[in-house]
mmCIF file of C-alpha atoms in Angstrom:
data_model
loop_
_atom_site.group_PDB
_atom_site.id
_atom_site.type_symbol
_atom_site.label_atom_id
_atom_site.label_comp_id
_atom_site.label_asym_id
_atom_site.label_seq_id
_atom_site.Cartn_x
_atom_site.Cartn_y
_atom_site.Cartn_z
ATOM 1 C CA MET C 968 0.080 -0.063 -0.074
ATOM 2 C CA THR C 969 1.370 3.373 -0.939
ATOM 3 C CA THR C 970 0.589 6.758 0.576
ATOM 4 C CA LEU C 971 -1.700 7.484 -2.303
ATOM 5 C CA GLN C 972 -3.794 4.319 -2.018
ATOM 6 C CA ARG C 973 -6.621 3.782 0.292
ATOM 7 C CA PRO C 974 -6.254 0.515 2.394
ATOM 8 C CA SER C 975 -8.493 -2.273 1.228
ATOM 9 C CA VAL C 976 -10.503 -4.563 3.628
ATOM 10 C CA PHE C 977 -12.226 -7.906 2.903
ATOM 11 C CA ILE C 978 -14.828 -9.238 5.285
ATOM 12 C CA ASP C 979 -14.799 -13.015 5.224
ATOM 13 C CA GLY C 980 -18.260 -13.964 6.168
ATOM 14 C CA GLU C 981 -19.940 -10.673 5.454
ATOM 15 C CA ALA C 982 -23.455 -12.255 5.257
ATOM 16 C CA GLY C 983 -23.619 -13.032 9.036
ATOM 17 C CA THR C 984 -24.876 -10.641 11.719
ATOM 18 C CA THR C 985 -21.477 -9.339 12.693
ATOM 19 C CA GLY C 986 -20.193 -9.149 9.120
ATOM 20 C CA LEU C 987 -23.321 -7.219 8.038
ATOM 21 C CA GLY C 988 -22.872 -4.827 10.922
ATOM 22 C CA ILE C 989 -19.129 -4.282 10.043
ATOM 23 C CA ARG C 990 -19.911 -3.763 6.472
ATOM 24 C CA GLU C 991 -22.606 -1.250 7.320
ATOM 25 C CA ARG C 992 -20.338 0.717 9.452
ATOM 26 C CA LEU C 993 -17.489 0.746 6.963
ATOM 27 C CA GLN C 994 -19.545 1.971 4.143
ATOM 28 C CA SER C 995 -19.698 5.270 5.853
ATOM 29 C CA PHE C 996 -15.973 5.835 5.558
ATOM 30 C CA ASP C 997 -14.202 7.163 2.670
ATOM 31 C CA ASP C 998 -10.703 6.311 3.684
ATOM 32 C CA LEU C 999 -10.833 2.684 2.783
ATOM 33 C CA THR C 1000 -11.882 0.294 0.166
ATOM 34 C CA LEU C 1001 -14.159 -2.624 0.636
ATOM 35 C CA ARG C 1002 -13.332 -5.812 -1.442
ATOM 36 C CA SER C 1003 -15.480 -8.885 -1.741
ATOM 37 C CA ILE C 1004 -15.359 -12.316 -3.543
ATOM 38 C CA PRO C 1005 -17.899 -12.832 -6.307
ATOM 39 C CA HIS C 1006 -20.966 -14.784 -4.943
ATOM 40 C CA ASP C 1007 -20.369 -17.775 -7.294
ATOM 41 C CA GLN C 1008 -16.695 -17.921 -5.982
ATOM 42 C CA ARG C 1009 -17.222 -17.764 -2.343
ATOM 43 C CA LYS C 1010 -16.343 -21.496 -1.845
ATOM 44 C CA ASP C 1011 -13.367 -21.354 -4.111
ATOM 45 C CA PRO C 1012 -10.094 -21.690 -2.131
ATOM 46 C CA GLN C 1013 -7.984 -20.093 -4.859
ATOM 47 C CA ALA C 1014 -10.292 -17.210 -5.271
ATOM 48 C CA LYS C 1015 -9.981 -16.616 -1.521
ATOM 49 C CA ARG C 1016 -6.249 -16.954 -1.717
ATOM 50 C CA THR C 1017 -5.942 -14.424 -4.624
ATOM 51 C CA LEU C 1018 -7.879 -11.880 -2.742
ATOM 52 C CA LEU C 1019 -6.077 -12.480 0.522
ATOM 53 C CA ALA C 1020 -2.939 -11.613 -1.328
ATOM 54 C CA GLU C 1021 -4.379 -8.380 -2.640
ATOM 55 C CA VAL C 1022 -6.013 -6.566 0.485
ATOM 56 C CA ASP C 1023 -4.373 -4.989 3.395
ATOM 57 C CA LEU C 1024 -6.762 -6.435 6.233
ATOM 58 C CA VAL C 1025 -9.172 -9.257 6.448
ATOM 59 C CA VAL C 1026 -11.933 -9.426 8.953
ATOM 60 C CA LEU C 1027 -12.922 -13.033 9.831
ATOM 61 C CA CYS C 1028 -16.655 -13.526 10.595
ATOM 62 C CA LEU C 1029 -16.609 -17.076 10.454
ATOM 63 C CA PRO C 1030 -17.153 -20.291 12.698
ATOM 64 C CA ASP C 1031 -14.037 -21.006 14.717
ATOM 65 C CA ASP C 1032 -12.662 -23.807 12.395
ATOM 66 C CA ALA C 1033 -13.218 -21.752 9.376
ATOM 67 C CA SER C 1034 -11.382 -18.781 10.887
ATOM 68 C CA ARG C 1035 -8.356 -21.059 11.748
ATOM 69 C CA GLU C 1036 -8.341 -22.277 8.159
ATOM 70 C CA THR C 1037 -8.362 -18.710 6.671
ATOM 71 C CA ALA C 1038 -5.727 -17.707 9.173
ATOM 72 C CA ALA C 1039 -3.439 -20.556 8.109
ATOM 73 C CA LEU C 1040 -3.990 -19.634 4.489
ATOM 74 C CA ALA C 1041 -3.018 -16.045 5.230
ATOM 75 C CA ASP C 1042 0.067 -17.286 7.153
ATOM 76 C CA SER C 1043 1.130 -19.268 3.902
ATOM 77 C CA LEU C 1044 1.213 -16.108 1.913
ATOM 78 C CA PRO C 1045 4.503 -14.093 1.280
ATOM 79 C CA ASP C 1046 5.320 -11.803 4.149
ATOM 80 C CA GLY C 1047 2.524 -13.388 6.344
ATOM 81 C CA GLY C 1048 -0.270 -12.173 4.062
ATOM 82 C CA PRO C 1049 -2.621 -9.421 5.165
ATOM 83 C CA ARG C 1050 -3.338 -8.283 8.687
ATOM 84 C CA LEU C 1051 -6.229 -10.321 10.291
ATOM 85 C CA LEU C 1052 -8.976 -9.327 12.737
ATOM 86 C CA ASP C 1053 -10.892 -12.325 13.983
ATOM 87 C CA ALA C 1054 -14.377 -11.886 15.161
ATOM 88 C CA SER C 1055 -14.755 -15.501 16.264
ATOM 89 C CA THR C 1056 -13.559 -17.051 19.445
ATOM 90 C CA ALA C 1057 -10.915 -19.153 17.670
ATOM 91 C CA HIS C 1058 -7.879 -16.882 18.582
ATOM 92 C CA ARG C 1059 -8.863 -14.790 21.613
ATOM 93 C CA VAL C 1060 -6.373 -16.561 23.939
ATOM 94 C CA ALA C 1061 -4.066 -17.810 21.189
ATOM 95 C CA PRO C 1062 -0.387 -17.048 21.199
ATOM 96 C CA GLY C 1063 0.591 -14.453 18.613
ATOM 97 C CA TRP C 1064 -2.747 -12.697 18.733
ATOM 98 C CA THR C 1065 -3.500 -9.386 20.359
ATOM 99 C CA TYR C 1066 -6.659 -8.968 22.339
ATOM 100 C CA GLY C 1067 -8.777 -6.234 20.797
ATOM 101 C CA PHE C 1068 -10.029 -4.375 23.831
ATOM 102 C CA ALA C 1069 -8.169 -1.067 23.326
ATOM 103 C CA GLU C 1070 -9.329 0.161 26.826
ATOM 104 C CA LEU C 1071 -7.953 -2.949 28.583
ATOM 105 C CA ALA C 1072 -4.808 -1.410 30.127
ATOM 106 C CA PRO C 1073 -2.152 1.139 29.237
ATOM 107 C CA GLY C 1074 -0.477 0.181 26.144
ATOM 108 C CA GLN C 1075 -3.253 -2.071 24.722
ATOM 109 C CA GLU C 1076 -4.183 0.428 22.002
ATOM 110 C CA ALA C 1077 -0.556 0.602 20.946
ATOM 111 C CA ALA C 1078 -0.292 -3.104 20.841
ATOM 112 C CA ILE C 1079 -3.347 -3.337 18.618
ATOM 113 C CA ARG C 1080 -1.916 -0.681 16.189
ATOM 114 C CA ALA C 1081 1.248 -2.659 15.966
ATOM 115 C CA SER C 1082 -0.195 -6.147 15.675
ATOM 116 C CA ARG C 1083 -0.824 -8.189 12.527
ATOM 117 C CA ARG C 1084 -3.199 -10.454 14.230
ATOM 118 C CA VAL C 1085 -5.940 -9.314 16.499
ATOM 119 C CA ALA C 1086 -8.876 -11.051 18.077
ATOM 120 C CA ASN C 1087 -12.032 -9.156 18.624
ATOM 121 C CA PRO C 1088 -13.478 -9.690 22.012
ATOM 122 C CA GLY C 1089 -16.673 -11.473 22.808
ATOM 123 C CA CYS C 1090 -19.773 -9.392 23.916
ATOM 124 C CA TYR C 1091 -20.147 -10.764 27.386
ATOM 125 C CA PRO C 1092 -16.377 -10.566 28.192
ATOM 126 C CA THR C 1093 -16.307 -6.998 27.062
ATOM 127 C CA GLY C 1094 -18.627 -5.910 29.833
ATOM 128 C CA ALA C 1095 -17.034 -8.239 32.500
ATOM 129 C CA ILE C 1096 -13.478 -7.486 31.660
ATOM 130 C CA ALA C 1097 -14.216 -3.839 31.635
ATOM 131 C CA LEU C 1098 -15.513 -3.925 35.144
ATOM 132 C CA LEU C 1099 -13.043 -6.269 36.614
ATOM 133 C CA ARG C 1100 -9.720 -5.671 35.161
ATOM 134 C CA PRO C 1101 -9.133 -2.035 36.441
ATOM 135 C CA LEU C 1102 -10.336 -3.213 40.006
ATOM 136 C CA VAL C 1103 -7.853 -6.303 39.859
ATOM 137 C CA ASP C 1104 -4.961 -4.057 38.671
ATOM 138 C CA ALA C 1105 -5.735 -1.563 41.539
ATOM 139 C CA GLY C 1106 -5.659 -4.394 44.102
ATOM 140 C CA LEU C 1107 -9.297 -3.690 45.080
ATOM 141 C CA ILE C 1108 -10.252 -7.241 43.934
ATOM 142 C CA PRO C 1109 -7.692 -10.018 44.434
ATOM 143 C CA ALA C 1110 -6.880 -12.218 41.317
ATOM 144 C CA GLY C 1111 -7.959 -15.335 43.107
ATOM 145 C CA HIS C 1112 -11.314 -13.893 44.467
ATOM 146 C CA PRO C 1113 -14.442 -15.999 43.678
ATOM 147 C CA ILE C 1114 -16.396 -14.102 40.983
ATOM 148 C CA SER C 1115 -19.734 -14.694 39.645
ATOM 149 C CA VAL C 1116 -20.856 -12.975 36.370
ATOM 150 C CA ASN C 1117 -24.355 -12.774 35.440
ATOM 151 C CA ALA C 1118 -25.542 -11.418 32.007
ATOM 152 C CA VAL C 1119 -28.498 -11.082 29.782
ATOM 153 C CA SER C 1120 -28.395 -10.528 26.058
ATOM 154 C CA GLY C 1121 -30.784 -9.705 23.198
ATOM 155 C CA TYR C 1122 -31.360 -12.895 20.983
ATOM 156 C CA SER C 1123 -29.414 -11.472 18.043
ATOM 157 C CA GLY C 1124 -26.242 -12.690 19.583
ATOM 158 C CA GLY C 1125 -27.419 -16.263 19.462
ATOM 159 C CA GLY C 1126 -26.904 -17.028 15.822
ATOM 160 C CA LYS C 1127 -29.322 -17.753 12.954
ATOM 161 C CA SER C 1128 -31.243 -20.496 14.578
ATOM 162 C CA MET C 1129 -31.969 -18.515 17.773
ATOM 163 C CA ILE C 1130 -32.987 -15.419 15.805
ATOM 164 C CA ALA C 1131 -35.285 -17.274 13.774
ATOM 165 C CA ASP C 1132 -37.033 -19.002 16.810
ATOM 166 C CA TYR C 1133 -37.486 -15.625 18.507
ATOM 167 C CA GLU C 1134 -38.643 -13.838 15.400
ATOM 168 C CA ALA C 1135 -41.103 -16.687 14.794
ATOM 169 C CA GLY C 1136 -42.501 -16.387 18.389
ATOM 170 C CA THR C 1137 -41.497 -20.022 19.289
ATOM 171 C CA ALA C 1138 -38.711 -19.266 21.683
ATOM 172 C CA PRO C 1139 -39.277 -18.680 25.472
ATOM 173 C CA ALA C 1140 -39.550 -15.119 26.973
ATOM 174 C CA PHE C 1141 -36.343 -15.675 28.884
ATOM 175 C CA GLN C 1142 -33.905 -18.479 29.375
ATOM 176 C CA LEU C 1143 -30.617 -19.107 31.203
ATOM 177 C CA TYR C 1144 -27.925 -21.118 29.331
ATOM 178 C CA GLY C 1145 -24.279 -22.100 29.783
ATOM 179 C CA LEU C 1146 -25.257 -24.124 32.805
ATOM 180 C CA GLY C 1147 -22.673 -26.679 32.099
ATOM 181 C CA PHE C 1148 -20.071 -24.074 33.301
ATOM 182 C CA GLY C 1149 -18.166 -24.369 29.990
ATOM 183 C CA HIS C 1150 -19.283 -21.380 28.138
ATOM 184 C CA LYS C 1151 -16.715 -20.492 25.307
ATOM 185 C CA HIS C 1152 -16.298 -16.975 26.595
ATOM 186 C CA LEU C 1153 -14.830 -18.063 29.829
ATOM 187 C CA PRO C 1154 -11.192 -18.563 28.779
ATOM 188 C CA GLU C 1155 -10.880 -14.823 27.551
ATOM 189 C CA LEU C 1156 -12.982 -13.604 30.449
ATOM 190 C CA GLN C 1157 -10.669 -15.164 33.108
ATOM 191 C CA THR C 1158 -7.492 -14.393 31.159
ATOM 192 C CA TYR C 1159 -8.031 -10.735 30.416
ATOM 193 C CA ALA C 1160 -9.866 -9.780 33.726
ATOM 194 C CA GLY C 1161 -6.495 -10.885 35.249
ATOM 195 C CA LEU C 1162 -8.186 -13.614 37.352
ATOM 196 C CA THR C 1163 -6.224 -16.787 38.591
ATOM 197 C CA ARG C 1164 -9.554 -18.466 39.779
ATOM 198 C CA ARG C 1165 -12.029 -19.656 37.281
ATOM 199 C CA PRO C 1166 -15.190 -17.347 37.551
ATOM 200 C CA ILE C 1167 -18.775 -18.581 37.548
ATOM 201 C CA PHE C 1168 -20.414 -17.140 34.308
ATOM 202 C CA ILE C 1169 -24.258 -17.617 33.794
ATOM 203 C CA PRO C 1170 -25.446 -15.904 30.586
ATOM 204 C CA SER C 1171 -29.116 -15.557 29.590
ATOM 205 C CA VAL C 1172 -31.250 -14.313 26.638
ATOM 206 C CA GLY C 1173 -34.390 -12.349 26.568
ATOM 207 C CA ASN C 1174 -37.005 -11.791 24.088
ATOM 208 C CA PHE C 1175 -35.579 -8.474 22.785
ATOM 209 C CA ARG C 1176 -33.347 -8.293 19.682
ATOM 210 C CA GLN C 1177 -30.327 -6.524 21.027
ATOM 211 C CA GLY C 1178 -28.911 -4.883 24.021
ATOM 212 C CA MET C 1179 -26.985 -6.397 27.081
ATOM 213 C CA LEU C 1180 -26.334 -6.125 30.831
ATOM 214 C CA VAL C 1181 -23.453 -7.777 32.607
ATOM 215 C CA SER C 1182 -23.464 -7.766 36.382
ATOM 216 C CA ILE C 1183 -21.104 -8.827 38.941
ATOM 217 C CA PRO C 1184 -22.210 -8.965 42.723
ATOM 218 C CA LEU C 1185 -19.629 -8.308 45.514
ATOM 219 C CA HIS C 1186 -19.575 -8.500 49.301
ATOM 220 C CA LEU C 1187 -17.419 -5.539 50.225
ATOM 221 C CA ASP C 1188 -16.255 -6.911 53.529
ATOM 222 C CA ASP C 1189 -14.639 -9.907 51.769
ATOM 223 C CA LEU C 1190 -12.195 -7.662 49.677
ATOM 224 C CA PRO C 1191 -8.956 -6.416 50.833
ATOM 225 C CA GLY C 1192 -9.124 -3.178 52.885
ATOM 226 C CA ARG C 1193 -13.033 -3.479 52.956
ATOM 227 C CA PRO C 1194 -13.358 -0.735 50.156
ATOM 228 C CA SER C 1195 -16.596 1.141 49.771
ATOM 229 C CA ALA C 1196 -18.756 1.074 46.554
ATOM 230 C CA GLY C 1197 -17.291 4.600 46.078
ATOM 231 C CA ASP C 1198 -13.804 3.261 46.066
ATOM 232 C CA LEU C 1199 -14.657 0.878 43.284
ATOM 233 C CA GLU C 1200 -16.318 3.577 41.290
ATOM 234 C CA ALA C 1201 -13.287 5.879 41.649
ATOM 235 C CA ALA C 1202 -11.100 3.305 40.480
ATOM 236 C CA LEU C 1203 -13.186 2.736 37.327
ATOM 237 C CA VAL C 1204 -13.491 6.487 36.744
ATOM 238 C CA ALA C 1205 -9.707 6.840 37.024
ATOM 239 C CA HIS C 1206 -8.949 4.003 34.528
ATOM 240 C CA TYR C 1207 -11.517 5.193 31.856
ATOM 241 C CA ALA C 1208 -10.923 8.895 32.269
ATOM 242 C CA GLY C 1209 -10.833 10.576 28.810
ATOM 243 C CA GLY C 1210 -12.179 7.497 26.899
ATOM 244 C CA ASP C 1211 -14.466 7.957 23.831
ATOM 245 C CA GLN C 1212 -16.444 4.691 23.863
ATOM 246 C CA VAL C 1213 -16.201 3.363 27.553
ATOM 247 C CA SER C 1214 -17.606 5.687 30.304
ATOM 248 C CA VAL C 1215 -18.473 5.339 34.044
ATOM 249 C CA VAL C 1216 -21.847 6.743 35.201
ATOM 250 C CA THR C 1217 -21.522 7.643 38.706
ATOM 251 C CA GLY C 1218 -23.992 7.714 41.448
ATOM 252 C CA ALA C 1219 -23.700 11.463 41.697
ATOM 253 C CA GLU C 1220 -24.714 11.814 38.003
ATOM 254 C CA GLU C 1221 -27.848 9.699 38.316
ATOM 255 C CA GLY C 1222 -28.938 10.767 41.678
ATOM 256 C CA ALA C 1223 -31.990 8.934 42.826
ATOM 257 C CA HIS C 1224 -32.459 7.151 39.556
ATOM 258 C CA ARG C 1225 -30.410 4.161 40.639
ATOM 259 C CA GLU C 1226 -32.973 1.415 41.329
ATOM 260 C CA ARG C 1227 -33.336 -0.136 38.043
ATOM 261 C CA ILE C 1228 -31.467 -0.482 34.727
ATOM 262 C CA GLU C 1229 -32.563 -1.882 31.397
ATOM 263 C CA PRO C 1230 -30.449 -3.318 28.669
ATOM 264 C CA GLU C 1231 -31.576 -1.561 25.375
ATOM 265 C CA ALA C 1232 -30.644 2.042 26.080
ATOM 266 C CA LEU C 1233 -27.433 1.845 24.118
ATOM 267 C CA ASN C 1234 -28.711 0.022 21.034
ATOM 268 C CA ASP C 1235 -27.303 1.086 17.794
ATOM 269 C CA SER C 1236 -24.375 2.810 19.434
ATOM 270 C CA ASP C 1237 -20.663 1.647 20.080
ATOM 271 C CA ARG C 1238 -20.679 2.794 23.590
ATOM 272 C CA LEU C 1239 -20.065 0.872 26.912
ATOM 273 C CA GLU C 1240 -21.464 2.277 30.152
ATOM 274 C CA LEU C 1241 -20.126 1.087 33.495
ATOM 275 C CA ARG C 1242 -21.865 1.601 36.912
ATOM 276 C CA VAL C 1243 -21.286 0.646 40.532
ATOM 277 C CA PHE C 1244 -24.432 0.134 42.645
ATOM 278 C CA GLY C 1245 -23.732 -0.219 46.223
ATOM 279 C CA SER C 1246 -25.216 -0.165 49.832
ATOM 280 C CA ASP C 1247 -23.076 1.221 52.662
ATOM 281 C CA ASN C 1248 -25.645 -0.301 55.150
ATOM 282 C CA HIS C 1249 -25.265 -3.787 53.871
ATOM 283 C CA ARG C 1250 -21.767 -3.574 52.561
ATOM 284 C CA GLN C 1251 -22.795 -5.074 49.251
ATOM 285 C CA ALA C 1252 -22.277 -3.792 45.635
ATOM 286 C CA VAL C 1253 -22.959 -4.902 42.167
ATOM 287 C CA LEU C 1254 -20.949 -3.818 39.170
ATOM 288 C CA VAL C 1255 -22.963 -3.415 35.914
ATOM 289 C CA ALA C 1256 -21.940 -2.934 32.347
ATOM 290 C CA ARG C 1257 -24.312 -1.957 29.578
ATOM 291 C CA LEU C 1258 -23.708 -2.257 25.866
ATOM 292 C CA ASP C 1259 -25.210 -3.130 22.552
ATOM 293 C CA ASN C 1260 -24.107 -6.710 21.951
ATOM 294 C CA LEU C 1261 -23.921 -5.917 18.162
ATOM 295 C CA GLY C 1262 -22.060 -2.564 18.771
ATOM 296 C CA LYS C 1263 -19.152 -2.528 21.295
ATOM 297 C CA GLY C 1264 -19.890 -6.132 21.793
ATOM 298 C CA ALA C 1265 -19.270 -7.058 18.179
ATOM 299 C CA SER C 1266 -19.243 -4.982 15.066
ATOM 300 C CA GLY C 1267 -18.416 -1.692 16.747
ATOM 301 C CA ALA C 1268 -15.484 -3.025 18.443
ATOM 302 C CA ALA C 1269 -14.381 -4.638 15.153
ATOM 303 C CA VAL C 1270 -14.345 -1.327 13.280
ATOM 304 C CA GLN C 1271 -12.580 0.446 16.207
ATOM 305 C CA ASN C 1272 -9.765 -2.333 16.067
ATOM 306 C CA LEU C 1273 -9.734 -2.103 12.244
ATOM 307 C CA ARG C 1274 -9.121 1.597 12.089
ATOM 308 C CA LEU C 1275 -6.319 1.287 14.797
ATOM 309 C CA MET C 1276 -4.668 -1.611 12.785
ATOM 310 C CA LEU C 1277 -4.792 0.501 9.657
ATOM 311 C CA ASP C 1278 -3.881 3.845 11.421
ATOM 312 C CA LEU C 1279 -7.015 5.501 10.149
ATOM 313 C CA ASP C 1280 -8.366 7.152 13.387
#
């Protein structure tokens, strides 16, 4: 790519929910070029190999095994092929891949800019890690503390079958899942939250298309130094000060409007809001993240990472 050329991007799997969301966002930018494989050549390995050799960056919106196959194909090209941004779970804790949560810690944004292989975070881990990592780094939550993460998402994050069931009216209004304690988001959640003890993670899905809440309850007297909810909030505020997409909504800002929170308020945005609800009398707190599972939880985060990788921001 020369300075006179716009960088080119190929979305491998652009017909899926995340791929469509990324493509829609990228079409509003005039500083890059979108490339595609002709429909009748989508399953032709040579056509894909040719396109991989021509573009600057590929976004993988594929099942895990297919993402690994495309990554291997890119690795076989001269100079390692194009940069890769993987939206699947295939490479989120894989060696050689950078975790694509720019707000994770100091230096993470620079690492994404410099990386040729970036793994886009999962929607649930985005909320949980955003809440936990600053508090673990600050010593307010021990790395080995027993953590439970509860979350609810709109059905758009559940894939084509779940979307079809809800839109046909045949799915339940609400359901817990992941009750085998082996949800695929657990490895990245534990790794990038900085936890040494495997957390309990119980997700759920409700009868609304998009939107997400992630909540983490805490007994304050079980934490080192017996911090207040205000101490936790202050640590989050300090970590995310000056951020564009991640913000901490404080109790002082909301005043008396702190008894309820619903999941859809950030739909169609790429924002992530964090809150600390607490009781001084009961010495309890709950950390809450709200985001659009299709925004900062998927397509929005991918576009943020893509623009960092291509130095377009």
